[in-house]
């Protein structure tokens, strides 16, 4: 697996990624507390639809290293720009799952010309409210004091929809094992970065590229009303809802997610 050396928040880091297939490039950005494996079932289906698929592990997650003890959504977005530069790509379509979506929101603000299209997957445009920020602080303390398993125990029940929880134990077990692999220091830093992220809502009306809003209908973390409000605030956006999926639509309903992502990315290719 290729790896890029870079700096994140002034400290050395690496970004491991896969880059497979031919066609319009689509970068799949994972969420928290995960890594690029969350897209494993989606990738082969996108390849069948003639899309080039690039999947990074963000610095500090999965196979990528991070020496900084703190980072921001913007510094993670900078690492995606560095990846495009290394691959000599002026633009790509980006899909970001939840925290991955927050990172794309930072990316479009710092480098508005690098996204040919954006897919916000199970994510939100609003910043954390006071209750949300207090929850992040509690999770930071939990990560430092009890480590990754305590975070997994707290988060796992909210990650998937009822259909997955009851009928797809293997999917839940895979998800859990990806979550357990993430270092607690990265999880604490990510919680602080998400707590401090800027509100993106005002930018939805003037995005420089097409927007897809894609979400599991049973997402408990970024619920349906949030998805509908984003769609209403972003003229020309498309809203694609995935039945029987929660916050982890790409691992819960990969065929449906791949179809919708390919349709969006393919539409951009035809339009350009
Ligand atoms: C994620 O899935 O990336 C996180 O749940 C996002 C969040 O906690 O806001």
mmCIF file of C-alpha atoms and ligand atoms in Angstrom:
data_model
loop_
_atom_site.group_PDB
_atom_site.id
_atom_site.type_symbol
_atom_site.label_atom_id
_atom_site.label_comp_id
_atom_site.label_asym_id
_atom_site.label_seq_id
_atom_site.Cartn_x
_atom_site.Cartn_y
_atom_site.Cartn_z
ATOM 1 C CA UNK A 1 0.000 0.000 0.000
ATOM 2 C CA UNK A 2 1.516 3.378 -0.995
ATOM 3 C CA UNK A 3 2.197 5.929 1.708
ATOM 4 C CA UNK A 4 2.739 9.660 1.656
ATOM 5 C CA UNK A 5 4.967 11.486 4.173
ATOM 6 C CA UNK A 6 3.614 14.845 5.225
ATOM 7 C CA UNK A 7 3.201 17.124 8.210
ATOM 8 C CA UNK A 8 -0.015 17.549 10.137
ATOM 9 C CA UNK A 9 -0.265 20.481 12.541
ATOM 10 C CA UNK A 10 3.503 20.910 12.211
ATOM 11 C CA UNK A 11 4.448 17.317 13.142
ATOM 12 C CA UNK A 12 5.495 14.374 10.951
ATOM 13 C CA UNK A 13 2.720 12.112 9.729
ATOM 14 C CA UNK A 14 2.010 9.571 7.032
ATOM 15 C CA UNK A 15 -1.014 8.928 4.878
ATOM 16 C CA UNK A 16 -1.450 5.375 3.614
ATOM 17 C CA UNK A 17 -3.884 4.959 0.754
ATOM 18 C CA UNK A 18 -5.117 2.642 -1.939
ATOM 19 C CA UNK A 19 -5.632 3.831 -5.510
ATOM 20 C CA UNK A 20 -7.358 1.352 -7.802
ATOM 21 C CA UNK A 21 -9.207 1.345 -11.092
ATOM 22 C CA UNK A 22 -9.556 3.717 -13.998
ATOM 23 C CA UNK A 23 -12.031 6.470 -14.679
ATOM 24 C CA UNK A 24 -13.073 9.644 -12.886
ATOM 25 C CA UNK A 25 -11.324 9.754 -9.490
ATOM 26 C CA UNK A 26 -13.411 9.371 -6.343
ATOM 27 C CA UNK A 27 -11.763 9.807 -2.925
ATOM 28 C CA UNK A 28 -13.554 8.022 -0.068
ATOM 29 C CA UNK A 29 -12.882 9.589 3.343
ATOM 30 C CA UNK A 30 -13.706 7.582 6.447
ATOM 31 C CA UNK A 31 -15.320 8.776 9.675
ATOM 32 C CA UNK A 32 -14.611 8.435 13.406
ATOM 33 C CA UNK A 33 -13.376 6.169 15.005
ATOM 34 C CA UNK A 34 -12.626 4.262 11.833
ATOM 35 C CA UNK A 35 -10.262 3.889 8.906
ATOM 36 C CA UNK A 36 -10.485 3.285 5.171
ATOM 37 C CA UNK A 37 -11.693 -0.310 5.628
ATOM 38 C CA UNK A 38 -15.201 1.051 6.176
ATOM 39 C CA UNK A 39 -15.374 1.354 2.366
ATOM 40 C CA UNK A 40 -14.072 -2.182 1.628
ATOM 41 C CA UNK A 41 -17.379 -3.541 0.320
ATOM 42 C CA UNK A 42 -18.135 -0.435 -1.735
ATOM 43 C CA UNK A 43 -14.811 -0.276 -3.618
ATOM 44 C CA UNK A 44 -15.163 -3.380 -5.873
ATOM 45 C CA UNK A 45 -18.676 -2.288 -6.838
ATOM 46 C CA UNK A 46 -17.395 1.147 -7.850
ATOM 47 C CA UNK A 47 -14.619 -0.453 -9.906
ATOM 48 C CA UNK A 48 -17.255 -2.412 -11.817
ATOM 49 C CA UNK A 49 -18.778 0.940 -12.701
ATOM 50 C CA UNK A 50 -15.493 2.292 -14.136
ATOM 51 C CA UNK A 51 -14.573 4.644 -11.328
ATOM 52 C CA UNK A 52 -11.028 5.166 -10.024
ATOM 53 C CA UNK A 53 -11.254 4.783 -6.260
ATOM 54 C CA UNK A 54 -8.780 6.332 -3.823
ATOM 55 C CA UNK A 55 -9.138 5.430 -0.152
ATOM 56 C CA UNK A 56 -6.874 7.052 2.449
ATOM 57 C CA UNK A 57 -6.459 6.209 6.113
ATOM 58 C CA UNK A 58 -6.401 9.717 7.583
ATOM 59 C CA UNK A 59 -3.206 10.547 9.548
ATOM 60 C CA UNK A 60 -3.300 8.801 12.935
ATOM 61 C CA UNK A 61 -5.979 6.288 11.848
ATOM 62 C CA UNK A 62 -5.513 2.754 10.493
ATOM 63 C CA UNK A 63 -2.134 2.356 8.823
ATOM 64 C CA UNK A 64 -1.280 6.075 8.875
ATOM 65 C CA UNK A 65 0.924 7.587 11.565
ATOM 66 C CA UNK A 66 0.595 10.901 13.351
ATOM 67 C CA UNK A 67 3.070 12.454 15.778
ATOM 68 C CA UNK A 68 1.003 15.569 16.545
ATOM 69 C CA UNK A 69 -1.097 15.349 19.698
ATOM 70 C CA UNK A 70 -3.698 17.702 18.227
ATOM 71 C CA UNK A 71 -5.089 18.409 14.783
ATOM 72 C CA UNK A 72 -7.948 20.276 13.141
ATOM 73 C CA UNK A 73 -10.460 19.441 10.426
ATOM 74 C CA UNK A 74 -8.465 21.837 8.266
ATOM 75 C CA UNK A 75 -5.156 20.029 8.837
ATOM 76 C CA UNK A 76 -6.860 16.765 7.841
ATOM 77 C CA UNK A 77 -8.228 18.534 4.742
ATOM 78 C CA UNK A 78 -4.682 19.712 3.960
ATOM 79 C CA UNK A 79 -3.594 16.056 3.964
ATOM 80 C CA UNK A 80 -6.238 15.279 1.312
ATOM 81 C CA UNK A 81 -4.985 18.163 -0.828
ATOM 82 C CA UNK A 82 -1.444 16.770 -0.424
ATOM 83 C CA UNK A 83 -2.753 13.397 -1.605
ATOM 84 C CA UNK A 84 -4.300 14.940 -4.740
ATOM 85 C CA UNK A 85 -1.017 16.766 -5.404
ATOM 86 C CA UNK A 86 0.985 13.540 -4.996
ATOM 87 C CA UNK A 87 -1.341 11.788 -7.444
ATOM 88 C CA UNK A 88 -1.094 14.764 -9.826
ATOM 89 C CA UNK A 89 -4.851 15.247 -9.781
ATOM 90 C CA UNK A 90 -6.199 18.791 -10.075
ATOM 91 C CA UNK A 91 -9.623 17.704 -8.862
ATOM 92 C CA UNK A 92 -11.542 14.658 -7.684
ATOM 93 C CA UNK A 93 -15.002 13.865 -6.440
ATOM 94 C CA UNK A 94 -14.855 13.402 -2.656
ATOM 95 C CA UNK A 95 -17.206 11.380 -0.478
ATOM 96 C CA UNK A 96 -16.831 11.844 3.276
ATOM 97 C CA UNK A 97 -18.549 9.751 5.926
ATOM 98 C CA UNK A 98 -19.572 11.761 8.985
ATOM 99 C CA UNK A 99 -16.239 13.174 10.317
ATOM 100 C CA UNK A 100 -15.007 12.647 6.749
ATOM 101 C CA UNK A 101 -17.789 15.034 5.702
ATOM 102 C CA UNK A 102 -16.644 17.626 8.254
ATOM 103 C CA UNK A 103 -13.173 17.358 6.722
ATOM 104 C CA UNK A 104 -14.604 17.912 3.226
ATOM 105 C CA UNK A 105 -16.353 21.003 4.539
ATOM 106 C CA UNK A 106 -12.956 22.322 5.648
ATOM 107 C CA UNK A 107 -11.464 21.294 2.295
ATOM 108 C CA UNK A 108 -14.010 23.193 0.238
ATOM 109 C CA UNK A 109 -13.308 26.295 2.317
ATOM 110 C CA UNK A 110 -9.509 26.163 1.965
ATOM 111 C CA UNK A 111 -9.318 24.743 -1.567
ATOM 112 C CA UNK A 112 -12.654 25.361 -3.312
ATOM 113 C CA UNK A 113 -11.230 24.414 -6.707
ATOM 114 C CA UNK A 114 -10.120 20.855 -5.777
ATOM 115 C CA UNK A 115 -13.536 19.194 -5.370
ATOM 116 C CA UNK A 116 -15.262 18.323 -8.656
ATOM 117 C CA UNK A 117 -18.182 17.143 -6.539
ATOM 118 C CA UNK A 118 -18.878 16.429 -2.883
ATOM 119 C CA UNK A 119 -20.838 13.597 -1.354
ATOM 120 C CA UNK A 120 -21.726 14.169 2.298
ATOM 121 C CA UNK A 121 -22.384 10.675 3.644
ATOM 122 C CA UNK A 122 -24.183 10.389 7.000
ATOM 123 C CA UNK A 123 -22.839 13.773 8.048
ATOM 124 C CA UNK A 124 -23.971 17.178 9.301
ATOM 125 C CA UNK A 125 -23.243 20.802 8.400
ATOM 126 C CA UNK A 126 -23.905 22.243 11.848
ATOM 127 C CA UNK A 127 -21.224 22.707 14.507
ATOM 128 C CA UNK A 128 -21.519 21.079 17.938
ATOM 129 C CA UNK A 129 -23.853 22.839 20.376
ATOM 130 C CA UNK A 130 -22.869 23.228 24.049
ATOM 131 C CA UNK A 131 -24.231 19.772 24.941
ATOM 132 C CA UNK A 132 -22.360 18.258 22.020
ATOM 133 C CA UNK A 133 -19.117 19.972 23.069
ATOM 134 C CA UNK A 134 -19.527 18.683 26.630
ATOM 135 C CA UNK A 135 -20.007 15.183 25.189
ATOM 136 C CA UNK A 136 -16.743 15.557 23.241
ATOM 137 C CA UNK A 137 -14.918 16.614 26.421
ATOM 138 C CA UNK A 138 -16.250 13.554 28.221
ATOM 139 C CA UNK A 139 -15.126 11.327 25.349
ATOM 140 C CA UNK A 140 -11.645 12.885 25.354
ATOM 141 C CA UNK A 141 -11.343 12.066 29.077
ATOM 142 C CA UNK A 142 -12.615 8.527 28.405
ATOM 143 C CA UNK A 143 -10.047 8.004 25.622
ATOM 144 C CA UNK A 144 -7.202 9.145 27.900
ATOM 145 C CA UNK A 145 -8.368 7.266 30.986
ATOM 146 C CA UNK A 146 -9.795 4.020 29.617
ATOM 147 C CA UNK A 147 -8.614 3.802 26.022
ATOM 148 C CA UNK A 148 -10.250 2.758 22.782
ATOM 149 C CA UNK A 149 -12.446 -0.127 24.069
ATOM 150 C CA UNK A 150 -14.410 2.309 26.267
ATOM 151 C CA UNK A 151 -15.064 4.567 23.273
ATOM 152 C CA UNK A 152 -16.171 1.585 21.206
ATOM 153 C CA UNK A 153 -18.545 0.433 23.927
ATOM 154 C CA UNK A 154 -20.120 3.877 24.060
ATOM 155 C CA UNK A 155 -20.384 4.429 20.310
ATOM 156 C CA UNK A 156 -21.086 1.054 18.733
ATOM 157 C CA UNK A 157 -24.781 0.842 19.688
ATOM 158 C CA UNK A 158 -25.443 4.175 17.910
ATOM 159 C CA UNK A 159 -23.507 3.391 14.745
ATOM 160 C CA UNK A 160 -25.796 1.007 12.868
ATOM 161 C CA UNK A 161 -29.520 0.870 12.223
ATOM 162 C CA UNK A 162 -31.884 -1.636 13.892
ATOM 163 C CA UNK A 163 -31.946 -3.900 10.839
ATOM 164 C CA UNK A 164 -28.144 -4.305 10.932
ATOM 165 C CA UNK A 165 -28.049 -4.683 14.712
ATOM 166 C CA UNK A 166 -30.605 -7.482 14.661
ATOM 167 C CA UNK A 167 -29.811 -9.239 11.401
ATOM 168 C CA UNK A 168 -26.152 -8.684 10.531
ATOM 169 C CA UNK A 169 -23.923 -9.620 13.454
ATOM 170 C CA UNK A 170 -20.954 -10.118 11.128
ATOM 171 C CA UNK A 171 -21.208 -6.522 9.941
ATOM 172 C CA UNK A 172 -21.323 -5.270 13.533
ATOM 173 C CA UNK A 173 -18.334 -7.463 14.458
ATOM 174 C CA UNK A 174 -16.315 -6.105 11.514
ATOM 175 C CA UNK A 175 -17.189 -2.559 12.426
ATOM 176 C CA UNK A 176 -16.197 -3.170 16.044
ATOM 177 C CA UNK A 177 -12.846 -4.624 15.070
ATOM 178 C CA UNK A 178 -12.063 -1.584 12.860
ATOM 179 C CA UNK A 179 -13.005 0.727 15.753
ATOM 180 C CA UNK A 180 -10.868 -1.211 18.249
ATOM 181 C CA UNK A 181 -7.793 -0.781 16.026
ATOM 182 C CA UNK A 182 -7.732 3.023 16.363
ATOM 183 C CA UNK A 183 -5.217 4.533 18.824
ATOM 184 C CA UNK A 184 -6.756 6.369 21.824
ATOM 185 C CA UNK A 185 -4.514 9.423 21.306
ATOM 186 C CA UNK A 186 -5.917 9.859 17.783
ATOM 187 C CA UNK A 187 -9.463 9.443 19.071
ATOM 188 C CA UNK A 188 -8.946 12.118 21.728
ATOM 189 C CA UNK A 189 -7.428 14.503 19.162
ATOM 190 C CA UNK A 190 -10.272 13.830 16.716
ATOM 191 C CA UNK A 191 -12.906 14.546 19.388
ATOM 192 C CA UNK A 192 -11.248 17.903 20.110
ATOM 193 C CA UNK A 193 -11.056 18.699 16.390
ATOM 194 C CA UNK A 194 -14.743 17.829 15.870
ATOM 195 C CA UNK A 195 -15.723 19.837 18.970
ATOM 196 C CA UNK A 196 -13.925 22.886 17.595
ATOM 197 C CA UNK A 197 -15.037 22.589 13.960
ATOM 198 C CA UNK A 198 -16.729 25.546 12.278
ATOM 199 C CA UNK A 199 -20.403 25.578 11.351
ATOM 200 C CA UNK A 200 -20.752 24.985 7.618
ATOM 201 C CA UNK A 201 -24.481 25.674 7.244
ATOM 202 C CA UNK A 202 -24.090 29.150 5.716
ATOM 203 C CA UNK A 203 -21.836 27.741 2.983
ATOM 204 C CA UNK A 204 -24.390 25.212 1.711
ATOM 205 C CA UNK A 205 -26.117 27.819 -0.467
ATOM 206 C CA UNK A 206 -22.974 28.743 -2.408
ATOM 207 C CA UNK A 207 -20.973 25.562 -2.937
ATOM 208 C CA UNK A 208 -18.535 25.677 -5.859
ATOM 209 C CA UNK A 209 -19.420 22.149 -7.050
ATOM 210 C CA UNK A 210 -22.325 19.655 -7.110
ATOM 211 C CA UNK A 211 -23.403 18.179 -3.770
ATOM 212 C CA UNK A 212 -24.858 14.785 -2.955
ATOM 213 C CA UNK A 213 -26.391 14.215 0.469
ATOM 214 C CA UNK A 214 -26.422 10.480 1.100
ATOM 215 C CA UNK A 215 -27.548 8.908 4.361
ATOM 216 C CA UNK A 216 -29.010 5.871 6.029
ATOM 217 C CA UNK A 217 -32.673 6.453 6.787
ATOM 218 C CA UNK A 218 -32.147 5.162 10.328
ATOM 219 C CA UNK A 219 -29.038 7.254 11.100
ATOM 220 C CA UNK A 220 -29.205 8.079 14.826
ATOM 221 C CA UNK A 221 -26.161 10.404 14.771
ATOM 222 C CA UNK A 222 -27.023 12.474 11.666
ATOM 223 C CA UNK A 223 -30.798 11.927 11.521
ATOM 224 C CA UNK A 224 -33.188 12.285 8.631
ATOM 225 C CA UNK A 225 -34.388 15.779 9.554
ATOM 226 C CA UNK A 226 -30.767 16.982 9.498
ATOM 227 C CA UNK A 227 -30.304 15.484 6.021
ATOM 228 C CA UNK A 228 -33.509 17.106 4.746
ATOM 229 C CA UNK A 229 -32.514 20.505 6.185
ATOM 230 C CA UNK A 230 -29.097 20.337 4.474
ATOM 231 C CA UNK A 231 -30.763 19.411 1.195
ATOM 232 C CA UNK A 232 -33.179 22.356 1.524
ATOM 233 C CA UNK A 233 -30.286 24.727 2.270
ATOM 234 C CA UNK A 234 -28.177 23.584 -0.700
ATOM 235 C CA UNK A 235 -29.869 24.524 -3.998
ATOM 236 C CA UNK A 236 -29.354 21.887 -6.690
ATOM 237 C CA UNK A 237 -28.166 19.226 -4.222
ATOM 238 C CA UNK A 238 -29.451 15.676 -4.510
ATOM 239 C CA UNK A 239 -30.754 13.775 -1.502
ATOM 240 C CA UNK A 240 -30.199 10.016 -1.582
ATOM 241 C CA UNK A 241 -31.583 8.063 1.353
ATOM 242 C CA UNK A 242 -30.618 4.462 1.995
ATOM 243 C CA UNK A 243 -33.351 2.287 3.533
ATOM 244 C CA UNK A 244 -32.455 -0.096 6.368
ATOM 245 C CA UNK A 245 -29.154 1.623 7.140
ATOM 246 C CA UNK A 246 -27.983 3.690 10.087
ATOM 247 C CA UNK A 247 -24.878 5.885 10.451
ATOM 248 C CA UNK A 248 -22.640 3.349 8.708
ATOM 249 C CA UNK A 249 -24.454 3.095 5.376
ATOM 250 C CA UNK A 250 -21.298 2.050 3.403
ATOM 251 C CA UNK A 251 -20.805 -1.092 5.517
ATOM 252 C CA UNK A 252 -24.521 -1.720 6.148
ATOM 253 C CA UNK A 253 -25.801 -1.339 2.565
ATOM 254 C CA UNK A 254 -22.687 -1.271 0.342
ATOM 255 C CA UNK A 255 -24.459 -2.122 -2.934
ATOM 256 C CA UNK A 256 -26.922 0.721 -2.548
ATOM 257 C CA UNK A 257 -24.209 3.180 -1.476
ATOM 258 C CA UNK A 258 -21.952 2.173 -4.403
ATOM 259 C CA UNK A 259 -24.818 2.584 -6.854
ATOM 260 C CA UNK A 260 -25.652 6.055 -5.559
ATOM 261 C CA UNK A 261 -22.015 7.186 -5.406
ATOM 262 C CA UNK A 262 -21.337 5.898 -8.927
ATOM 263 C CA UNK A 263 -24.441 7.612 -10.215
ATOM 264 C CA UNK A 264 -23.322 10.913 -8.668
ATOM 265 C CA UNK A 265 -19.662 10.661 -9.731
ATOM 266 C CA UNK A 266 -20.615 9.421 -13.210
ATOM 267 C CA UNK A 267 -23.051 12.312 -13.647
ATOM 268 C CA UNK A 268 -20.269 14.779 -12.942
ATOM 269 C CA UNK A 269 -18.062 13.136 -15.531
ATOM 270 C CA UNK A 270 -20.790 13.442 -18.175
ATOM 271 C CA UNK A 271 -21.495 17.028 -17.271
ATOM 272 C CA UNK A 272 -17.872 18.170 -17.605
HETATM 273 C C1 LIG B 1 -18.357 9.902 12.798
HETATM 274 O O1 LIG B 1 -19.041 8.940 12.475
HETATM 275 O O2 LIG B 1 -17.400 10.293 12.117
HETATM 276 C C2 LIG B 1 -18.706 10.614 14.082
HETATM 277 O O3 LIG B 1 -19.758 9.952 14.714
HETATM 278 C C3 LIG B 1 -19.043 12.041 13.844
HETATM 279 C C4 LIG B 1 -19.427 12.767 15.092
HETATM 280 O O4 LIG B 1 -19.284 12.233 16.194
HETATM 281 O O5 LIG B 1 -19.864 13.930 14.976
#
